[in-house]
Tab-separated table of C-alpha atoms in Angstrom:
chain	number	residue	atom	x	y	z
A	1	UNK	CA	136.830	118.690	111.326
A	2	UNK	CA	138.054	118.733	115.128
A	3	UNK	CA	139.996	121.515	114.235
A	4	UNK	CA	137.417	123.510	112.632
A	5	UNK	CA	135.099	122.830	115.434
A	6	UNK	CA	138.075	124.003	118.142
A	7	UNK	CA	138.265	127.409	116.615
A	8	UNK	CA	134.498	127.508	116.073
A	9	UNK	CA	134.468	127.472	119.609
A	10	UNK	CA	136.982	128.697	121.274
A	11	UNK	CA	135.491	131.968	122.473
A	12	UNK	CA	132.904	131.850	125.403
A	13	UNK	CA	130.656	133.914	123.916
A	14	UNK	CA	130.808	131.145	120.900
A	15	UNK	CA	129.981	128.268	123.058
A	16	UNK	CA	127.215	130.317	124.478
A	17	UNK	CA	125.381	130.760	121.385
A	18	UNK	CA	125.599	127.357	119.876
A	19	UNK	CA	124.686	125.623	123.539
A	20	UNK	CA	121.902	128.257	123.353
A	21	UNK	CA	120.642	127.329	119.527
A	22	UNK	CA	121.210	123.667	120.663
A	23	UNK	CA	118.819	123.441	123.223
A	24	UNK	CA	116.167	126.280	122.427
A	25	UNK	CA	116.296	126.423	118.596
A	26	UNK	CA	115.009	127.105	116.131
A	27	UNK	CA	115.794	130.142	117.455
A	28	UNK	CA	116.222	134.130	116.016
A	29	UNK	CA	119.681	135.901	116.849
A	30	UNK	CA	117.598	138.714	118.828
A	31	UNK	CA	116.326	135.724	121.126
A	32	UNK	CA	119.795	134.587	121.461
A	33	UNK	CA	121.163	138.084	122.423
A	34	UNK	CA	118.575	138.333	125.310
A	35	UNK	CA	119.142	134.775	126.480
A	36	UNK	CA	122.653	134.957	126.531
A	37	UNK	CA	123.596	138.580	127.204
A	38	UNK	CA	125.409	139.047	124.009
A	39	UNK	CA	125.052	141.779	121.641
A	40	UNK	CA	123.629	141.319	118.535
A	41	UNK	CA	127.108	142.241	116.790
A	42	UNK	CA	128.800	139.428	119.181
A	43	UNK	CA	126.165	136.987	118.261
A	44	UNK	CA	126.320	137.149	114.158
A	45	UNK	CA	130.268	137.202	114.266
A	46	UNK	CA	129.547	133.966	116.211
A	47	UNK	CA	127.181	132.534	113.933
A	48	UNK	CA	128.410	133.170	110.671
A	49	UNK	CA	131.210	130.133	110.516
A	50	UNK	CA	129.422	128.162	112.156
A	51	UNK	CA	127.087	128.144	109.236
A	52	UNK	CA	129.998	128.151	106.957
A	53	UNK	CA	130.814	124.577	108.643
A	54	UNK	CA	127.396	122.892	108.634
A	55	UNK	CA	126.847	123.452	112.408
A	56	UNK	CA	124.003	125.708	112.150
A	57	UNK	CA	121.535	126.665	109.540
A	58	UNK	CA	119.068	129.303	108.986
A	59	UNK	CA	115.656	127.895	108.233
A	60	UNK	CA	113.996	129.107	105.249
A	61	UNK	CA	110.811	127.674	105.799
A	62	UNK	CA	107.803	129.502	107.816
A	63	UNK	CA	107.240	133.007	107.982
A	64	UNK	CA	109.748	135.580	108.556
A	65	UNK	CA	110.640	137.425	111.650
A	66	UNK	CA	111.121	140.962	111.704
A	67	UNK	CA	114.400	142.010	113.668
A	68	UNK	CA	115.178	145.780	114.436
A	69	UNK	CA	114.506	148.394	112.337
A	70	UNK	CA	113.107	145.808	109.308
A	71	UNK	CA	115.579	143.424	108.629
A	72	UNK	CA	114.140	140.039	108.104
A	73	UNK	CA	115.617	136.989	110.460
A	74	UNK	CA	115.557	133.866	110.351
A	75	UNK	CA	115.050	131.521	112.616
A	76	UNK	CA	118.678	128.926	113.656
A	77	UNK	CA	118.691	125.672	114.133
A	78	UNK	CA	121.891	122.960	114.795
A	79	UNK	CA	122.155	120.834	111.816
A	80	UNK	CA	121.545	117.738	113.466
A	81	UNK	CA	123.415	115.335	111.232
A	82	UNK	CA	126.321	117.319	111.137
A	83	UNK	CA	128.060	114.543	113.819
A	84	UNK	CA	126.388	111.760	115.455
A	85	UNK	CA	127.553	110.036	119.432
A	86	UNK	CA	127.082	106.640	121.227
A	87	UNK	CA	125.677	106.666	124.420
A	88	UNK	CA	126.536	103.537	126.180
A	89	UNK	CA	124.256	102.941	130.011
A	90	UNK	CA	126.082	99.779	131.966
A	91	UNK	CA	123.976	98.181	134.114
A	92	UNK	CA	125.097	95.341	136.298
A	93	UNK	CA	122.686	92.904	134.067
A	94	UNK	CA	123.235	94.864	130.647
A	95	UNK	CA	124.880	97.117	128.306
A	96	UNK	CA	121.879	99.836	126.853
A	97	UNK	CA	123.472	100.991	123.666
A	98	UNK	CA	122.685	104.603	121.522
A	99	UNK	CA	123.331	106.388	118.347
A	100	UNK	CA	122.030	109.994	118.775
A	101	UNK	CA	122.614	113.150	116.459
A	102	UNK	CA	123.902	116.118	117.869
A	103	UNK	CA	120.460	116.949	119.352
A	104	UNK	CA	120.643	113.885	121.157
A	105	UNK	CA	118.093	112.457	118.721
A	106	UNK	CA	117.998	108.289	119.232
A	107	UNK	CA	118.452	107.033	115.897
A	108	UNK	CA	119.944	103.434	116.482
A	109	UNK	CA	119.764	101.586	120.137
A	110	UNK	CA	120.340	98.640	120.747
A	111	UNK	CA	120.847	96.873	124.062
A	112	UNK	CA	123.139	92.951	125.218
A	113	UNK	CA	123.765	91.297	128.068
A	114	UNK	CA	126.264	91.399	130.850
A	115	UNK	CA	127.731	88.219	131.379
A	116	UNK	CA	131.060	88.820	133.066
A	117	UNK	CA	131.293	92.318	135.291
A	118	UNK	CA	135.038	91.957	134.921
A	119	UNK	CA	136.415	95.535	133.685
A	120	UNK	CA	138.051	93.557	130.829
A	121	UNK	CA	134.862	91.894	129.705
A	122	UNK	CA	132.506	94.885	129.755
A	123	UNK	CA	135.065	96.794	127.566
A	124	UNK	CA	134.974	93.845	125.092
A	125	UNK	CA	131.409	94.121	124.957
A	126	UNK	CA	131.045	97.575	124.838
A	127	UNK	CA	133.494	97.767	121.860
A	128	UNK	CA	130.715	95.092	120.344
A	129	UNK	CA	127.962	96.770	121.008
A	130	UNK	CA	129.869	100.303	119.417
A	131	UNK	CA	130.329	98.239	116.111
A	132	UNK	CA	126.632	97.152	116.143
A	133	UNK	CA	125.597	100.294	116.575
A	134	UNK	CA	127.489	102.191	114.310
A	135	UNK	CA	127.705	101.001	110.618
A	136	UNK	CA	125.255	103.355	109.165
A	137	UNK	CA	127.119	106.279	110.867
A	138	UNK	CA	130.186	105.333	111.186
A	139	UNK	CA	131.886	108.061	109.521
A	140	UNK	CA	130.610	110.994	111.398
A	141	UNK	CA	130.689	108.553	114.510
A	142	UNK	CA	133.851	110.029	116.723
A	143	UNK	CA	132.698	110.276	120.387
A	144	UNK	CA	131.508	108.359	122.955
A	145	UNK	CA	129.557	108.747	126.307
A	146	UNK	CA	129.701	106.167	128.751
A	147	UNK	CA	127.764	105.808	132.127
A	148	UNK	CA	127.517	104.045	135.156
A	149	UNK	CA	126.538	103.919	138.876
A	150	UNK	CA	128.633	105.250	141.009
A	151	UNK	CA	131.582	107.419	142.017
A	152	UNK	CA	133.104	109.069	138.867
A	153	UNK	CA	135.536	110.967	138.273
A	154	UNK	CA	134.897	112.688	134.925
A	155	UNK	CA	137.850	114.521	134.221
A	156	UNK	CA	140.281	111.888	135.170
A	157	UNK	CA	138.149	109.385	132.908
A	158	UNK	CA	138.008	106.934	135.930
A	159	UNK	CA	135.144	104.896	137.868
A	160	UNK	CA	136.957	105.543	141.467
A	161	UNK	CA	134.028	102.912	142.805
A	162	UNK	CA	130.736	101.116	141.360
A	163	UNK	CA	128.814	99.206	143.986
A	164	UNK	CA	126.757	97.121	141.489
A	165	UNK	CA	129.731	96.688	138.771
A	166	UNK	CA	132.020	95.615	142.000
A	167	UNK	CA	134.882	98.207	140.955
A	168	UNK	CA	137.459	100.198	142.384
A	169	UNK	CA	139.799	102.819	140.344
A	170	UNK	CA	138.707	101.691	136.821
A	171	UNK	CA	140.353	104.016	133.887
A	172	UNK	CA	137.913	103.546	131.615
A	173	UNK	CA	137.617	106.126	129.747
A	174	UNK	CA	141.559	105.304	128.737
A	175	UNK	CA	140.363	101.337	128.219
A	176	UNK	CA	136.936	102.415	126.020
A	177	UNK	CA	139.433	104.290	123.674
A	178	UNK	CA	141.561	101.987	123.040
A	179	UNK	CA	138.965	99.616	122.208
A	180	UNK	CA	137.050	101.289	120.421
A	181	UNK	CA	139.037	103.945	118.916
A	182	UNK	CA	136.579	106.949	120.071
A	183	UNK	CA	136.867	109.519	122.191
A	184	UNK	CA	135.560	108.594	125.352
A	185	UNK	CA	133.308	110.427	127.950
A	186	UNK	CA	132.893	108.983	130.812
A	187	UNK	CA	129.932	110.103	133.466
A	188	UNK	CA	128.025	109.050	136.794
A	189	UNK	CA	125.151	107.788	134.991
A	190	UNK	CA	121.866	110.264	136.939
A	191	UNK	CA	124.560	113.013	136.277
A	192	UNK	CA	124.302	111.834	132.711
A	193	UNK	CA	120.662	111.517	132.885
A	194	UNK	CA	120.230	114.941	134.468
A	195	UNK	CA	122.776	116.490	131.376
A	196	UNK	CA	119.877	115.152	129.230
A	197	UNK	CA	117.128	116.374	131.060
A	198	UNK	CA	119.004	119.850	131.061
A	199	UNK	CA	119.972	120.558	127.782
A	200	UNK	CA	117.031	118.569	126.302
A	201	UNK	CA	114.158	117.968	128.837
A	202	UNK	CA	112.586	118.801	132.017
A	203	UNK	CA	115.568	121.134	132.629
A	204	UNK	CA	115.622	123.552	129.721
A	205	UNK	CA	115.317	127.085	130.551
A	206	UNK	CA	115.483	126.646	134.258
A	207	UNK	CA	118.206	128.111	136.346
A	208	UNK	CA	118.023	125.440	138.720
A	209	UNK	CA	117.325	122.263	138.979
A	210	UNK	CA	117.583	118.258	140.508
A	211	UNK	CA	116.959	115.112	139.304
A	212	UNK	CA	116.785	112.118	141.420
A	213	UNK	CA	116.295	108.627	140.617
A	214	UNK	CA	114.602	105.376	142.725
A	215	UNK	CA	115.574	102.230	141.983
A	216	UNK	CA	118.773	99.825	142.528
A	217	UNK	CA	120.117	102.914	144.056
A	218	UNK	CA	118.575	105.708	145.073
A	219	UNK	CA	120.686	109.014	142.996
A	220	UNK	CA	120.227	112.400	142.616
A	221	UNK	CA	122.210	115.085	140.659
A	222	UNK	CA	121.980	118.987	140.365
A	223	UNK	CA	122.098	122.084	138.257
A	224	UNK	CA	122.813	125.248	140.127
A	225	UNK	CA	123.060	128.603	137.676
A	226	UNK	CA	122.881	127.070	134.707
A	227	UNK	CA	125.799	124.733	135.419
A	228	UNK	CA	125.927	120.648	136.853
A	229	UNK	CA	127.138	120.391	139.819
A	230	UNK	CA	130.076	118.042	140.681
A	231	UNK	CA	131.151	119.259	143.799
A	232	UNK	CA	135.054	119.486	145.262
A	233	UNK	CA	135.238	115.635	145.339
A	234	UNK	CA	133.095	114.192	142.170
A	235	UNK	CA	129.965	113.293	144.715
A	236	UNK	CA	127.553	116.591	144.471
A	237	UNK	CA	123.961	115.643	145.291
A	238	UNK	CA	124.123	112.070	146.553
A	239	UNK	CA	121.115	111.678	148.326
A	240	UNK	CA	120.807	108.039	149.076
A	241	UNK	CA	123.921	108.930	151.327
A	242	UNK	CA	122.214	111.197	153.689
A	243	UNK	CA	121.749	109.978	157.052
A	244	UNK	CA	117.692	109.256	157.889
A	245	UNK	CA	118.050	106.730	160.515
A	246	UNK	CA	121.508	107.200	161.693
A	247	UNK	CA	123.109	104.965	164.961
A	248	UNK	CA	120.323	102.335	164.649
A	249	UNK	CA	119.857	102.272	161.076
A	250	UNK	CA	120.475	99.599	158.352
A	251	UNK	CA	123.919	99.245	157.104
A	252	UNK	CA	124.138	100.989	153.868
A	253	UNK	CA	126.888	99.346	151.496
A	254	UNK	CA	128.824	102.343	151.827
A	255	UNK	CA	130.084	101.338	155.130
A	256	UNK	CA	128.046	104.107	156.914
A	257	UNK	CA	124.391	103.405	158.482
A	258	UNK	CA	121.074	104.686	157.970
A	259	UNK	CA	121.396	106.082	154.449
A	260	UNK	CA	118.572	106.717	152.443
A	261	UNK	CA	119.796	104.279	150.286
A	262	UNK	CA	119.773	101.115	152.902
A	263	UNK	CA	116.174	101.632	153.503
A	264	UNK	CA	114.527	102.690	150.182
A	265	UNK	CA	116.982	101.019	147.424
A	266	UNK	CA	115.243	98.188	145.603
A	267	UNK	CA	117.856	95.578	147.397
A	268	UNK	CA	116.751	96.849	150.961
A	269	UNK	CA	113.486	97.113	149.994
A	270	UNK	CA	113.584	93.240	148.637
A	271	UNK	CA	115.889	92.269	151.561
A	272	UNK	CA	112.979	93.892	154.627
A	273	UNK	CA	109.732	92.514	152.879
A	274	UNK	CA	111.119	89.104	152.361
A	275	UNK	CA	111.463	89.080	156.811
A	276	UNK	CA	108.500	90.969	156.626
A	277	UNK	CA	106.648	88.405	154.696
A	278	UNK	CA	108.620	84.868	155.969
A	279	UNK	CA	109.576	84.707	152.229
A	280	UNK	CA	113.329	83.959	151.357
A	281	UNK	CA	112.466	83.487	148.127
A	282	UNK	CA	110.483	86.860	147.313
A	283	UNK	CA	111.621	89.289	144.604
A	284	UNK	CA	110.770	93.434	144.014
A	285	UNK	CA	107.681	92.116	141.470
A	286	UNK	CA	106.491	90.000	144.482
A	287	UNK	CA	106.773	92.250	146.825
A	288	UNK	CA	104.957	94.959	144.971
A	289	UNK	CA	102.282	92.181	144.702
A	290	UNK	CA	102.157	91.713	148.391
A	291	UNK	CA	101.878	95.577	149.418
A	292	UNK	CA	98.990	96.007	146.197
A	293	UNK	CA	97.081	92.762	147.649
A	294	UNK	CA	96.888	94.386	151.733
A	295	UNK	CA	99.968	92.648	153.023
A	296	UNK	CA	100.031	95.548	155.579
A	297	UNK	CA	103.806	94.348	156.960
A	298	UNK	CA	104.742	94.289	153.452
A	299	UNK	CA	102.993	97.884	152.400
A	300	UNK	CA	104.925	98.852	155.838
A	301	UNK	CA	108.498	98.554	154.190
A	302	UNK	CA	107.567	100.921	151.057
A	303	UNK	CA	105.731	102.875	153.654
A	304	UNK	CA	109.110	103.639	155.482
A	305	UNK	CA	111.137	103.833	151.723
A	306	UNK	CA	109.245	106.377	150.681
A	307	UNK	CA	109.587	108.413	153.675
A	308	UNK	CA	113.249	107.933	153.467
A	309	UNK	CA	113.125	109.095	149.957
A	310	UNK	CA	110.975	112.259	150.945
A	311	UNK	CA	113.518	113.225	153.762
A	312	UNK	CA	116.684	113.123	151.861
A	313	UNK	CA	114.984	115.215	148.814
A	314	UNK	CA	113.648	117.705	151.776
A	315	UNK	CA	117.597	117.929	152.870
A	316	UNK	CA	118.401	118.619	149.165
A	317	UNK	CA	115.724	120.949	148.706
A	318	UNK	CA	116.640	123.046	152.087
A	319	UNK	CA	120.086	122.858	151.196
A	320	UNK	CA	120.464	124.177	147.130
A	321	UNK	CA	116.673	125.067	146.927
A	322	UNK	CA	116.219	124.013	143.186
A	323	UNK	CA	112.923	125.612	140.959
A	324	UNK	CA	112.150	122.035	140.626
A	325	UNK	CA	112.865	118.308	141.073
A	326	UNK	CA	112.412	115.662	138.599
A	327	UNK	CA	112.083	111.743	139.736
A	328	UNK	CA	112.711	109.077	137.677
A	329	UNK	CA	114.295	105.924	137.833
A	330	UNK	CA	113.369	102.063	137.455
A	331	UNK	CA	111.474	102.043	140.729
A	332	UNK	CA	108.631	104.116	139.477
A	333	UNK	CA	107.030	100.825	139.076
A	334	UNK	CA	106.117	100.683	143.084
A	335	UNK	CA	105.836	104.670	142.910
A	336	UNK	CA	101.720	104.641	143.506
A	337	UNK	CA	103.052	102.410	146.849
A	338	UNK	CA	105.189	105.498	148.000
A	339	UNK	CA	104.430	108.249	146.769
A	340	UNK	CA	102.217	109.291	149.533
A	341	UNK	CA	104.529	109.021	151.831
A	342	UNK	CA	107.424	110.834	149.856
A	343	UNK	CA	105.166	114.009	149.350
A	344	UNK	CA	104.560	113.712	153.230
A	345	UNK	CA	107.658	113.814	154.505
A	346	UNK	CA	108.651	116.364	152.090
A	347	UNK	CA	106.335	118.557	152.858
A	348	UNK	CA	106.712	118.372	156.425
A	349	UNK	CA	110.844	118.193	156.041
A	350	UNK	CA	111.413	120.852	153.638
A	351	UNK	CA	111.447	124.469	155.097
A	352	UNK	CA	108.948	127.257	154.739
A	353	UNK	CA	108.949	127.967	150.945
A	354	UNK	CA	110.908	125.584	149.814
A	355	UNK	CA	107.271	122.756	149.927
A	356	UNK	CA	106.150	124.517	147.396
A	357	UNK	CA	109.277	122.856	144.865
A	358	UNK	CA	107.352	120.848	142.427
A	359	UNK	CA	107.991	117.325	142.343
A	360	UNK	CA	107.805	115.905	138.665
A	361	UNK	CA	107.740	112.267	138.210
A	362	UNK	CA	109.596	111.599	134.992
A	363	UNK	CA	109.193	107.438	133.994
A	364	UNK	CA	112.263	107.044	131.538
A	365	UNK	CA	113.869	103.812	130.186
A	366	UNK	CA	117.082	102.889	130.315
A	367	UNK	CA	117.385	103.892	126.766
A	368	UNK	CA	117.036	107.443	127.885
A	369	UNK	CA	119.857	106.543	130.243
A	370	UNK	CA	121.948	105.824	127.416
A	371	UNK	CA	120.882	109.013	125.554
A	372	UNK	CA	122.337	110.914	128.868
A	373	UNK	CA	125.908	109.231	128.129
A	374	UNK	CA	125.665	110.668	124.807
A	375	UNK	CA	124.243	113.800	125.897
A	376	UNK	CA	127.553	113.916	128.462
A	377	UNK	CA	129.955	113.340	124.739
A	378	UNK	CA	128.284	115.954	122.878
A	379	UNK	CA	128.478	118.610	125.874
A	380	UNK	CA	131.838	117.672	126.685
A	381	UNK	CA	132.602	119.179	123.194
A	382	UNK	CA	130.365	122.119	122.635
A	383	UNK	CA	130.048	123.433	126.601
A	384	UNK	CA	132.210	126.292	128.037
């Protein structure tokens, strides 16, 4: 089967169409010419095993389409059961676990604790949480997407540093496999995400794109022609790294000061409302609480995260100029509390045309994280 799927796609122009039936089918071959720049020869010579090996289908149902002079097409679709992936999400609290089809199509999740961050452990688990998942799929079950926070490096397999996992130069893509006896993927997890949102979201059909998430952290990853971006070093598109209150700034984790991420992450936003509010004791749902109720010193901290946030996606903006930005991210909970104050600063940050890039708030749960991880398996396969 790996074999057959190897040749299959070997050529560029082969990748091309299925990525392009993947994420915009049911689609006809004179759709798929004009998308991809193909002819219409190039495209059937293309198409024509990968029917023969269950990857795509023509649909029979529905009225036929006419292409050139008379000769009925069909409309293509991927055959979605033809393999299935598990996408795993690791959080520093839990392990968010997915079975999807090959058009990333949840059809198991399930999700278990993290008790012990230890590299060691959260293989363990994630080889239990692979066995729970899989049983009913198990046969057509060969790949596996795996994400977390952090600095990745997906080619080398390896976690070079997770802030909230506490590692350093984890090979885990090598570890997963031989746990678990798949082949591993292994992905930043809003690069993950934003694979997701471009192949099956927010992101399909557009050129360009970002995707940046509030929360624990604050992330952000990008799609420039077509393509994610990773950048010479792994680290394309980190926004909570960009400088907004440099020299007198809060410490960021990173070692540098004023990041994005020291003033707007959930910790630093928990961290200045508790002195804000005398409380020692007061968590992210309290503070929210405090800000709703007119706790103006309070309201003040999510005041100055959101302008943070609004800066560094005006940096982003200026700097790759995407059609469009999508935000997401566990922190949408507090959104109402900045969102004013993001679209401000955008607005007045970003330059001349450049306001006028949409900013979509996208809520998504971490099961859609997971779905990203396997999103990152199944295009590790079928991409160019």
């Amino acid at each position: 089967m790996l074999l057959n799927r190897a040749k299959l796609l070997a050529s560029p122009a082969a990748n091309s169409v299925f990525t392009t039936v993947l994420t915009r089918g049911p689609v006809v071959r004179p759709e798929i010419a004009r998308i991809t720049g193909l002819s219409s020869a190039a495209v059937t010579k293309a198409v024509k095993p990968m029917i023969e090996a269950g990857y795509l289908e023509e649909l029979p149902q529905g009225p036929r389409i006419v292409e050139g002079a008379g000769r009925p097409a069909h409309p293509l679709a991927v055959r979605a059961d033809r393999e299935f992936f598990v996408g795993i999400k690791a959080t520093a609290d839990e392990l968010i676990g997915v079975v999807t089809d090959l058009r990333a199509q949840v059809r198991a999740a399930h999700r278990i604790p993290v008790t012990d961050r230890s590299a060691a452990q959260v293989v363990r688990d994630i080889a239990a949480l692979v066995a729970e998942l899989t049983p009913v799929h198990a046969e057509r079950t060969h790949h596996i997407g795996v994400s977390v926070s952090g600095d990745v490096d997906r080619r080398g397999g390896v976690v070079r540093y997770s802030p909230f996992l506490g590692w350093r130069d984890v090979p885990l893509a090598e570890l997963v496999a031989a746990a678990t006896g798949l082949t591993v993927t292994v992905e930043n997890d809003v690069k993950a995400l934003t694979v997701a949102e471009q192949w099956f979201g927010e992101g399909v059909g557009a050129d360009s794109f970002a995707l940046a998430t509030v929360g624990v952290g604050i992330g952000c990853a990008l799609v420039v022609n077509g393509r994610l971006v990773a950048g010479g070093y792994g680290v394309a598109g980190e926004i909570g790294h960009i400088p907004v209150a440099a020299g007198n700034g809060p410490e960021c984790h990173c070692g540098a000061r004023g990041c994005v991420e020291s003033i707007a992450s959930e910790e630093a936003i928990v961290a200045r409302a508790r002195h804000a509010a005398g409380d020692p004791d007061l968590d992210m749902a309290g503070a929210i609480d405090r800000a709703h109720g007119g706790d103006a010193a309070v309201r003040a901290v999510f005041d100055e995260a959101g302008e943070a946030i609004g800066l560094g996606l005006a940096a982003m903006v200026n700097l790759v100029g995407p059609e469009r930005v999508v935000v997401s991210g566990e922190g949408l909970a507090a959104y109402d509390l900045f969102e004013e104050q993001i679209r401000a600063a955008f607005t007045t940050q970003a330059f001349g045309a450049a306001a006028r890039c949409p900013l979509i708030v996208r809520p998504l749960p971490w099961e859609e994280w997971a779905r990203g991880a396997a999103a990152v398996s199944i295009q590790s396969l079928f991409a160019a």
